Coordinates of N, CA and C in Angstrom, one line a residue:
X1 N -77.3 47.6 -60.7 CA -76.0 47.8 -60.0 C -75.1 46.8 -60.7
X2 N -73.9 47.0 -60.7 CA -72.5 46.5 -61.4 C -71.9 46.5 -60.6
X3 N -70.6 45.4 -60.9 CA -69.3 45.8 -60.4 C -68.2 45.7 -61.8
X4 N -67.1 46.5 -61.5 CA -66.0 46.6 -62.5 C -64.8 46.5 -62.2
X5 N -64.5 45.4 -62.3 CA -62.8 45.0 -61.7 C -61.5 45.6 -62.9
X6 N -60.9 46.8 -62.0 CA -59.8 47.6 -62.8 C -58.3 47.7 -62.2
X7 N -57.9 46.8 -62.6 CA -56.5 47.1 -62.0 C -56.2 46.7 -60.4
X8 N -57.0 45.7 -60.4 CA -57.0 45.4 -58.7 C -58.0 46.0 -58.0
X9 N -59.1 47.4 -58.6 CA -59.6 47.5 -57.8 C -61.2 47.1 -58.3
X10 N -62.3 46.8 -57.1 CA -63.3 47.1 -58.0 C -64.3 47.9 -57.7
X11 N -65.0 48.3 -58.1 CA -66.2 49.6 -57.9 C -67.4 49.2 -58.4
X12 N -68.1 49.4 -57.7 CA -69.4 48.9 -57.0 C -70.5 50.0 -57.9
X13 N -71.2 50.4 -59.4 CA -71.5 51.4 -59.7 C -73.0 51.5 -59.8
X14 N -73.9 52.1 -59.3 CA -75.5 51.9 -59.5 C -75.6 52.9 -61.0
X15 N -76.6 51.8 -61.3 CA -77.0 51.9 -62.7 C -78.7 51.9 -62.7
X16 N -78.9 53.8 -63.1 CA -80.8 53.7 -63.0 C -81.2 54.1 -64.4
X17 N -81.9 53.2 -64.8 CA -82.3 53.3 -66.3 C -81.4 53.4 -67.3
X18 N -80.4 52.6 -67.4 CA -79.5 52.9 -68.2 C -78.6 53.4 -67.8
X19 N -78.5 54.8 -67.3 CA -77.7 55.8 -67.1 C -76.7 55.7 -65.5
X20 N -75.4 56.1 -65.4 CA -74.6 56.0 -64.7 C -75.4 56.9 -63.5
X21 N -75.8 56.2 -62.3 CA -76.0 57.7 -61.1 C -75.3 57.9 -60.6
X22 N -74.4 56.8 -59.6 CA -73.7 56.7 -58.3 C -72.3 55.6 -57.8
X23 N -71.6 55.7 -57.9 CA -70.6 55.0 -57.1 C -70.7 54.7 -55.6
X24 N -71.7 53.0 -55.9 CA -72.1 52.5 -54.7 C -71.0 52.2 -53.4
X25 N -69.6 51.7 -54.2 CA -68.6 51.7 -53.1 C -67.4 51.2 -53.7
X26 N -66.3 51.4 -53.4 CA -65.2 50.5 -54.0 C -64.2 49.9 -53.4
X27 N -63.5 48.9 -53.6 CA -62.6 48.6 -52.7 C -60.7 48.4 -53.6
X28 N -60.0 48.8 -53.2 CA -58.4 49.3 -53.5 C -58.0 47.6 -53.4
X29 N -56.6 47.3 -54.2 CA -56.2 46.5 -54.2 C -55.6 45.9 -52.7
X30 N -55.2 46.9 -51.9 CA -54.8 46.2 -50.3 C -55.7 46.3 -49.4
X31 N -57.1 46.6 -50.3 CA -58.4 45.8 -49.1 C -59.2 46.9 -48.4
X32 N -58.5 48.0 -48.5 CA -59.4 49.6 -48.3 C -60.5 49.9 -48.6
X33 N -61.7 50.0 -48.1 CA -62.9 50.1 -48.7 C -63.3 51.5 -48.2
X34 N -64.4 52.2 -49.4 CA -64.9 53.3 -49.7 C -66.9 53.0 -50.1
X35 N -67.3 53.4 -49.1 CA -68.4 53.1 -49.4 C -69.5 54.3 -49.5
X36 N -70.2 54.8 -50.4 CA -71.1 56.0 -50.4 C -72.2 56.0 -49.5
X37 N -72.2 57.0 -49.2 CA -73.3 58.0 -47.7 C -74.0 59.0 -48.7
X38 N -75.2 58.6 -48.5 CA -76.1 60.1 -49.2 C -75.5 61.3 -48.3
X39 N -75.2 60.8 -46.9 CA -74.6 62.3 -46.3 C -73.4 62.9 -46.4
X40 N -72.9 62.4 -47.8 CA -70.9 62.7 -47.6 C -71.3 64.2 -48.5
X41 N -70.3 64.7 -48.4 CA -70.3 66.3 -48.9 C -70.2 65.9 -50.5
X42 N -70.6 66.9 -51.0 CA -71.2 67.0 -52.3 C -69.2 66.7 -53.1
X43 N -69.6 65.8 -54.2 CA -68.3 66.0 -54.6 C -67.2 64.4 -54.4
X44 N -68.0 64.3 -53.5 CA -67.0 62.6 -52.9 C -67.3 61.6 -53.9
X45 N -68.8 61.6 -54.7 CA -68.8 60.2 -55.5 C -67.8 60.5 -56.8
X46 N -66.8 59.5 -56.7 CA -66.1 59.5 -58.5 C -67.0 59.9 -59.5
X47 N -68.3 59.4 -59.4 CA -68.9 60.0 -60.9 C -69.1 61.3 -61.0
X48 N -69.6 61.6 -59.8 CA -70.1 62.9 -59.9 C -68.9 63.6 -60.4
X49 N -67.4 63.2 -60.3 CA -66.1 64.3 -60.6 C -65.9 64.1 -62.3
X50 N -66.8 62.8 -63.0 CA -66.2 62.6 -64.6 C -66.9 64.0 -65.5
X51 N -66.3 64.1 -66.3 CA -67.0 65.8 -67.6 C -67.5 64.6 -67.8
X52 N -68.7 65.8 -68.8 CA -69.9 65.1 -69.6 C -69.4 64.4 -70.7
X53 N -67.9 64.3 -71.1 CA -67.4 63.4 -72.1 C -67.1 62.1 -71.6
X54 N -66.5 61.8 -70.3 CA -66.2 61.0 -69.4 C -67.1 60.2 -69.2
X55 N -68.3 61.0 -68.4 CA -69.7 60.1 -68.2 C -70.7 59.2 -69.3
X56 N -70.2 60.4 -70.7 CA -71.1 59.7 -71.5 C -70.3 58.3 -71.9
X57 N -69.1 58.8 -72.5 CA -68.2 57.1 -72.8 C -68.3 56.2 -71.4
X58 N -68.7 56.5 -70.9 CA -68.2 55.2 -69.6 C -69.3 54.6 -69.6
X59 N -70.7 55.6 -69.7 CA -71.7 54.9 -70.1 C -72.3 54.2 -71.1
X60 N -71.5 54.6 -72.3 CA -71.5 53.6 -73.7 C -70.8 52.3 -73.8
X61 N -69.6 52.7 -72.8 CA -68.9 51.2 -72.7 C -69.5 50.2 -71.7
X62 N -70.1 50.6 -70.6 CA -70.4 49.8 -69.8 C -71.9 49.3 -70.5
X63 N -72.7 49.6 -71.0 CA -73.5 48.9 -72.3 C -73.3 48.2 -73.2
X64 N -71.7 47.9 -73.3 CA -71.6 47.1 -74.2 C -71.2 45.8 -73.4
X65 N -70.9 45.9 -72.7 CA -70.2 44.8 -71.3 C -71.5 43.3 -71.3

């Protein structure tokens, strides 16, 4: 697990074997927090919404970190 501070906010990302799974939670620059539920409807984690171009680069970058 990671965190990545972007513009004020940061996001909380689990990392299994390498590979991006889940967006464990994030929190907005005025303190709003978002936190993942295995029970939220299919569709709510950020990752799950990046294309396979998206996921792959985000995963190459954050390897280089």
């Amino acid at each position: 697990m990671f965190v990545v501070d972007i513009e004020g906010w940061s996001i909380t990302i689990f990392n299994d074997c390498d590979e991006l799974d889940y967006c464990e939670g994030c929190v907005s620059p005025d303190g709003l927090r978002w936190s993942f539920d295995s029970g939220d409807r299919y569709g709510t984690d950020p990752v799950a919404l990046l294309s396979t171009w998206e996921h792959h680069t985000m995963e190459r970058m954050l390897k280089q970190l």
